[in-house]
């Protein structure tokens, strides 16, 4: 690369309006791209947190999620025979957690409570805290026998009325009042979008005596296939999945969203590449004599080509940086917590979008590629400028 | 670098337009001695600029040979010609062709960026070239902050900064007033007499041609006649 950066930089400054408009287009594309990439990285991270290799999730045979699964106390009792289950070191009890899963509607914070969305409720025994080891209490835990709940950090950030001390109404006809006594963290996993309470209190509120699912902690993750087979076979005859597989299936609609978003980003990227190409074509046309002079004094076609690619990449990187800043400002203003509706759970799952260096790096690398693609046709034309014809131009 | 002689033998050049052959040079023979200052004159379409382009390696003859110094240009590839131009030829254009976004010094520096050279050495050469053309104090000025004559001086500095053997000037005073033209022609004279550069200058102006040692008149693609400028010869011998 023979031509210095300052040459390209000043050429961009000379065409201020065109450069600014092109940068604006690139900024919009990169802002959107960064947000979408951040969304999927956050979702992926949330699902990977949920993937504890020691855990199995057991639901009713023939169902696909806890929402429509029902396990009777008799079926639960048969799980006592399950081999390979970890045990409490003090009591020697197997680490099996019966759970009831339900939804209720609460007002969303993001629109000031104008709309309501489903939030997941989970009734658990104290055993659940030994099975789900990623749960970290941020404050108090509900007391056994009391109408109290603890709220996942992400749920508290998404819904109104979930601060410690608030009271929510749940149960059949929303007839029961439960007080929020604490929050919990699930390492960013899906359970952080849930509200937990004592299982018998929830069973009473919803007039249920069975369970939706059972979570089991295995001694050794390697025994999972055998345990899954044993659950499936007589006499248990239920359905078991690794936790990671379960959550991946619950968010299968993500793949559809992902495809739609990436098609959208691809179309926007194409528009950005066209905007860059248009700007660079105008630049090439306006500098034909300059290019001819450079060729005359010894610059080779590849020097000219690289020069125009460099200008386009400079433009796109400026737009890229501004896009990242715009994305950061949007997350700051609107909030970095995003929710997504689970396709099978019918509840809202929330997670944090973070503008990490990796994400910024990906966005800038992508926009640099767009810059190169947009620049190549005009740069190729510039490199092939007919020197003698261009020198005679008025 | 020293000066280089120029020898053209039976040079033909034709262009094609809509499959129609348009001959421009028709068997031209010419010799320009090392260190000579030659002016090319002739009516429009006589082949002056084409001849200059052939000597500068910007174009190749349809037939015949073009030798500049030790280089036989007609047998060189485009890539080799580009490399050769950067080392051996300095071009001066009628419209200067300066890069408007760069300062005078940065414009002069452009040809040097093609070579591996320490930044301090580049700066020294740029300063020397600008001093030779009398613009040592205008290094940071952009072209739009300079007069036409000063712009042409910057262009001349850019042409000599690589210390080429040959300077090719295409109507270097065509866009300047009489007084400024005289200054530019005196500068070219100095480059020829003091630095020994071989100079070939295309011009329509007989007064400009009078600064050259010899004027070559082209007509219809052949050398029609030539005249030695006695006044210039006398000045040169006196200096």
PDB file of N, CA, C and O in Angstrom, chain A residues 15-52:
ATOM      1  N   UNK A  15     -15.386  15.200   0.317  1.00  0.00           N
ATOM      2  CA  UNK A  15     -16.778  14.873  -0.056  1.00  0.00           C
ATOM      3  C   UNK A  15     -17.596  14.673   1.210  1.00  0.00           C
ATOM      4  O   UNK A  15     -18.113  13.588   1.471  1.00  0.00           O
ATOM      5  N   UNK A  16     -17.689  15.750   1.973  1.00  0.00           N
ATOM      6  CA  UNK A  16     -18.295  15.655   3.311  1.00  0.00           C
ATOM      7  C   UNK A  16     -19.726  15.116   3.296  1.00  0.00           C
ATOM      8  O   UNK A  16     -20.057  14.196   4.028  1.00  0.00           O
ATOM      9  N   UNK A  17     -20.570  15.696   2.456  1.00  0.00           N
ATOM     10  CA  UNK A  17     -21.992  15.334   2.484  1.00  0.00           C
ATOM     11  C   UNK A  17     -22.185  13.877   2.083  1.00  0.00           C
ATOM     12  O   UNK A  17     -22.872  13.120   2.780  1.00  0.00           O
ATOM     13  N   UNK A  18     -21.569  13.497   0.962  1.00  0.00           N
ATOM     14  CA  UNK A  18     -21.694  12.112   0.505  1.00  0.00           C
ATOM     15  C   UNK A  18     -21.149  11.153   1.553  1.00  0.00           C
ATOM     16  O   UNK A  18     -21.780  10.136   1.863  1.00  0.00           O
ATOM     17  N   UNK A  19     -19.966  11.490   2.092  1.00  0.00           N
ATOM     18  CA  UNK A  19     -19.357  10.617   3.100  1.00  0.00           C
ATOM     19  C   UNK A  19     -20.276  10.501   4.309  1.00  0.00           C
ATOM     20  O   UNK A  19     -20.495   9.403   4.835  1.00  0.00           O
ATOM     21  N   UNK A  20     -20.843  11.644   4.748  1.00  0.00           N
ATOM     22  CA  UNK A  20     -21.686  11.634   5.946  1.00  0.00           C
ATOM     23  C   UNK A  20     -22.932  10.778   5.723  1.00  0.00           C
ATOM     24  O   UNK A  20     -23.322   9.999   6.598  1.00  0.00           O
ATOM     25  N   UNK A  21     -23.535  10.895   4.530  1.00  0.00           N
ATOM     26  CA  UNK A  21     -24.743  10.104   4.249  1.00  0.00           C
ATOM     27  C   UNK A  21     -24.416   8.612   4.210  1.00  0.00           C
ATOM     28  O   UNK A  21     -25.172   7.782   4.721  1.00  0.00           O
ATOM     29  N   UNK A  22     -23.274   8.294   3.617  1.00  0.00           N
ATOM     30  CA  UNK A  22     -22.860   6.883   3.556  1.00  0.00           C
ATOM     31  C   UNK A  22     -22.610   6.358   4.966  1.00  0.00           C
ATOM     32  O   UNK A  22     -23.035   5.240   5.315  1.00  0.00           O
ATOM     33  N   UNK A  23     -21.942   7.160   5.772  1.00  0.00           N
ATOM     34  CA  UNK A  23     -21.657   6.757   7.153  1.00  0.00           C
ATOM     35  C   UNK A  23     -22.971   6.529   7.908  1.00  0.00           C
ATOM     36  O   UNK A  23     -23.093   5.574   8.693  1.00  0.00           O
ATOM     37  N   UNK A  24     -23.957   7.370   7.633  1.00  0.00           N
ATOM     38  CA  UNK A  24     -25.257   7.245   8.301  1.00  0.00           C
ATOM     39  C   UNK A  24     -25.893   5.883   7.984  1.00  0.00           C
ATOM     40  O   UNK A  24     -26.398   5.198   8.882  1.00  0.00           O
ATOM     41  N   UNK A  25     -25.848   5.501   6.714  1.00  0.00           N
ATOM     42  CA  UNK A  25     -26.422   4.203   6.307  1.00  0.00           C
ATOM     43  C   UNK A  25     -25.685   3.071   7.023  1.00  0.00           C
ATOM     44  O   UNK A  25     -26.300   2.163   7.596  1.00  0.00           O
ATOM     45  N   UNK A  26     -24.347   3.159   7.009  1.00  0.00           N
ATOM     46  CA  UNK A  26     -23.546   2.097   7.633  1.00  0.00           C
ATOM     47  C   UNK A  26     -23.815   2.061   9.145  1.00  0.00           C
ATOM     48  O   UNK A  26     -23.926   0.979   9.738  1.00  0.00           O
ATOM     49  N   UNK A  27     -23.959   3.233   9.747  1.00  0.00           N
ATOM     50  CA  UNK A  27     -24.235   3.294  11.188  1.00  0.00           C
ATOM     51  C   UNK A  27     -25.539   2.551  11.510  1.00  0.00           C
ATOM     52  O   UNK A  27     -25.589   1.760  12.459  1.00  0.00           O
ATOM     53  N   UNK A  28     -26.565   2.799  10.693  1.00  0.00           N
ATOM     54  CA  UNK A  28     -27.861   2.144  10.931  1.00  0.00           C
ATOM     55  C   UNK A  28     -27.721   0.630  10.806  1.00  0.00           C
ATOM     56  O   UNK A  28     -28.230  -0.129  11.642  1.00  0.00           O
ATOM     57  N   UNK A  29     -26.988   0.191   9.793  1.00  0.00           N
ATOM     58  CA  UNK A  29     -26.823  -1.256   9.581  1.00  0.00           C
ATOM     59  C   UNK A  29     -26.052  -1.879  10.736  1.00  0.00           C
ATOM     60  O   UNK A  29     -26.459  -2.900  11.303  1.00  0.00           O
ATOM     61  N   UNK A  30     -24.939  -1.239  11.120  1.00  0.00           N
ATOM     62  CA  UNK A  30     -24.099  -1.829  12.168  1.00  0.00           C
ATOM     63  C   UNK A  30     -24.807  -1.769  13.526  1.00  0.00           C
ATOM     64  O   UNK A  30     -24.710  -2.716  14.319  1.00  0.00           O
ATOM     65  N   UNK A  31     -25.537  -0.687  13.773  1.00  0.00           N
ATOM     66  CA  UNK A  31     -26.293  -0.603  15.028  1.00  0.00           C
ATOM     67  C   UNK A  31     -27.249  -1.775  15.150  1.00  0.00           C
ATOM     68  O   UNK A  31     -27.297  -2.462  16.176  1.00  0.00           O
ATOM     69  N   UNK A  32     -27.981  -2.048  14.066  1.00  0.00           N
ATOM     70  CA  UNK A  32     -28.943  -3.154  14.066  1.00  0.00           C
ATOM     71  C   UNK A  32     -28.221  -4.502  14.168  1.00  0.00           C
ATOM     72  O   UNK A  32     -28.604  -5.370  14.958  1.00  0.00           O
ATOM     73  N   UNK A  33     -27.187  -4.639  13.366  1.00  0.00           N
ATOM     74  CA  UNK A  33     -26.416  -5.893  13.357  1.00  0.00           C
ATOM     75  C   UNK A  33     -25.865  -6.202  14.747  1.00  0.00           C
ATOM     76  O   UNK A  33     -25.954  -7.331  15.231  1.00  0.00           O
ATOM     77  N   UNK A  34     -25.307  -5.174  15.393  1.00  0.00           N
ATOM     78  CA  UNK A  34     -24.710  -5.374  16.713  1.00  0.00           C
ATOM     79  C   UNK A  34     -25.777  -5.798  17.718  1.00  0.00           C
ATOM     80  O   UNK A  34     -25.560  -6.700  18.525  1.00  0.00           O
ATOM     81  N   UNK A  35     -26.939  -5.148  17.640  1.00  0.00           N
ATOM     82  CA  UNK A  35     -28.011  -5.493  18.575  1.00  0.00           C
ATOM     83  C   UNK A  35     -28.453  -6.943  18.355  1.00  0.00           C
ATOM     84  O   UNK A  35     -28.618  -7.710  19.303  1.00  0.00           O
ATOM     85  N   UNK A  36     -28.628  -7.319  17.088  1.00  0.00           N
ATOM     86  CA  UNK A  36     -29.094  -8.690  16.795  1.00  0.00           C
ATOM     87  C   UNK A  36     -28.053  -9.718  17.230  1.00  0.00           C
ATOM     88  O   UNK A  36     -28.377 -10.727  17.857  1.00  0.00           O
ATOM     89  N   UNK A  37     -26.790  -9.437  16.920  1.00  0.00           N
ATOM     90  CA  UNK A  37     -25.722 -10.360  17.354  1.00  0.00           C
ATOM     91  C   UNK A  37     -25.707 -10.455  18.876  1.00  0.00           C
ATOM     92  O   UNK A  37     -25.572 -11.550  19.433  1.00  0.00           O
ATOM     93  N   UNK A  38     -25.854  -9.307  19.538  1.00  0.00           N
ATOM     94  CA  UNK A  38     -25.871  -9.268  21.005  1.00  0.00           C
ATOM     95  C   UNK A  38     -27.022 -10.076  21.547  1.00  0.00           C
ATOM     96  O   UNK A  38     -26.872 -10.840  22.514  1.00  0.00           O
ATOM     97  N   UNK A  39     -28.181  -9.973  20.905  1.00  0.00           N
ATOM     98  CA  UNK A  39     -29.383 -10.709  21.318  1.00  0.00           C
ATOM     99  C   UNK A  39     -29.114 -12.215  21.278  1.00  0.00           C
ATOM    100  O   UNK A  39     -29.380 -12.942  22.236  1.00  0.00           O
ATOM    101  N   UNK A  40     -28.551 -12.673  20.168  1.00  0.00           N
ATOM    102  CA  UNK A  40     -28.352 -14.122  20.043  1.00  0.00           C
ATOM    103  C   UNK A  40     -27.195 -14.632  20.906  1.00  0.00           C
ATOM    104  O   UNK A  40     -27.265 -15.743  21.420  1.00  0.00           O
ATOM    105  N   UNK A  41     -26.170 -13.804  21.072  1.00  0.00           N
ATOM    106  CA  UNK A  41     -25.080 -14.216  21.971  1.00  0.00           C
ATOM    107  C   UNK A  41     -25.608 -14.319  23.399  1.00  0.00           C
ATOM    108  O   UNK A  41     -25.272 -15.258  24.139  1.00  0.00           O
ATOM    109  N   UNK A  42     -26.459 -13.354  23.794  1.00  0.00           N
ATOM    110  CA  UNK A  42     -27.018 -13.373  25.150  1.00  0.00           C
ATOM    111  C   UNK A  42     -27.910 -14.592  25.336  1.00  0.00           C
ATOM    112  O   UNK A  42     -27.861 -15.266  26.369  1.00  0.00           O
ATOM    113  N   UNK A  43     -28.720 -14.895  24.326  1.00  0.00           N
ATOM    114  CA  UNK A  43     -29.616 -16.050  24.404  1.00  0.00           C
ATOM    115  C   UNK A  43     -28.811 -17.340  24.494  1.00  0.00           C
ATOM    116  O   UNK A  43     -29.085 -18.217  25.320  1.00  0.00           O
ATOM    117  N   UNK A  44     -27.782 -17.405  23.651  1.00  0.00           N
ATOM    118  CA  UNK A  44     -26.920 -18.592  23.653  1.00  0.00           C
ATOM    119  C   UNK A  44     -26.261 -18.767  25.015  1.00  0.00           C
ATOM    120  O   UNK A  44     -26.203 -19.879  25.546  1.00  0.00           O
ATOM    121  N   UNK A  45     -25.789 -17.653  25.560  1.00  0.00           N
ATOM    122  CA  UNK A  45     -25.119 -17.698  26.856  1.00  0.00           C
ATOM    123  C   UNK A  45     -26.108 -18.139  27.935  1.00  0.00           C
ATOM    124  O   UNK A  45     -25.792 -18.960  28.786  1.00  0.00           O
ATOM    125  N   UNK A  46     -27.350 -17.642  27.847  1.00  0.00           N
ATOM    126  CA  UNK A  46     -28.375 -17.996  28.820  1.00  0.00           C
ATOM    127  C   UNK A  46     -28.661 -19.497  28.766  1.00  0.00           C
ATOM    128  O   UNK A  46     -28.766 -20.166  29.791  1.00  0.00           O
ATOM    129  N   UNK A  47     -28.752 -20.024  27.548  1.00  0.00           N
ATOM    130  CA  UNK A  47     -29.043 -21.452  27.405  1.00  0.00           C
ATOM    131  C   UNK A  47     -27.869 -22.316  27.836  1.00  0.00           C
ATOM    132  O   UNK A  47     -28.049 -23.400  28.387  1.00  0.00           O
ATOM    133  N   UNK A  48     -26.659 -21.817  27.620  1.00  0.00           N
ATOM    134  CA  UNK A  48     -25.497 -22.627  28.011  1.00  0.00           C
ATOM    135  C   UNK A  48     -25.374 -22.688  29.527  1.00  0.00           C
ATOM    136  O   UNK A  48     -24.925 -23.674  30.091  1.00  0.00           O
ATOM    137  N   UNK A  49     -25.819 -21.608  30.204  1.00  0.00           N
ATOM    138  CA  UNK A  49     -25.800 -21.604  31.669  1.00  0.00           C
ATOM    139  C   UNK A  49     -26.743 -22.679  32.193  1.00  0.00           C
ATOM    140  O   UNK A  49     -26.499 -23.324  33.199  1.00  0.00           O
ATOM    141  N   UNK A  50     -27.853 -22.868  31.446  1.00  0.00           N
ATOM    142  CA  UNK A  50     -28.850 -23.844  31.895  1.00  0.00           C
ATOM    143  C   UNK A  50     -28.384 -25.278  31.671  1.00  0.00           C
ATOM    144  O   UNK A  50     -29.001 -26.206  32.161  1.00  0.00           O
ATOM    145  N   UNK A  51     -27.314 -25.435  30.939  1.00  0.00           N
ATOM    146  CA  UNK A  51     -26.884 -26.775  30.575  1.00  0.00           C
ATOM    147  C   UNK A  51     -26.016 -27.451  31.614  1.00  0.00           C
ATOM    148  O   UNK A  51     -24.850 -27.722  31.369  1.00  0.00           O
ATOM    149  N   UNK A  52     -26.575 -27.745  32.790  1.00  0.00           N
ATOM    150  CA  UNK A  52     -25.826 -28.462  33.837  1.00  0.00           C
ATOM    151  C   UNK A  52     -25.845 -29.946  33.479  1.00  0.00           C
ATOM    152  O   UNK A  52     -26.911 -30.583  33.459  1.00  0.00           O
TER     153      UNK A  52
END
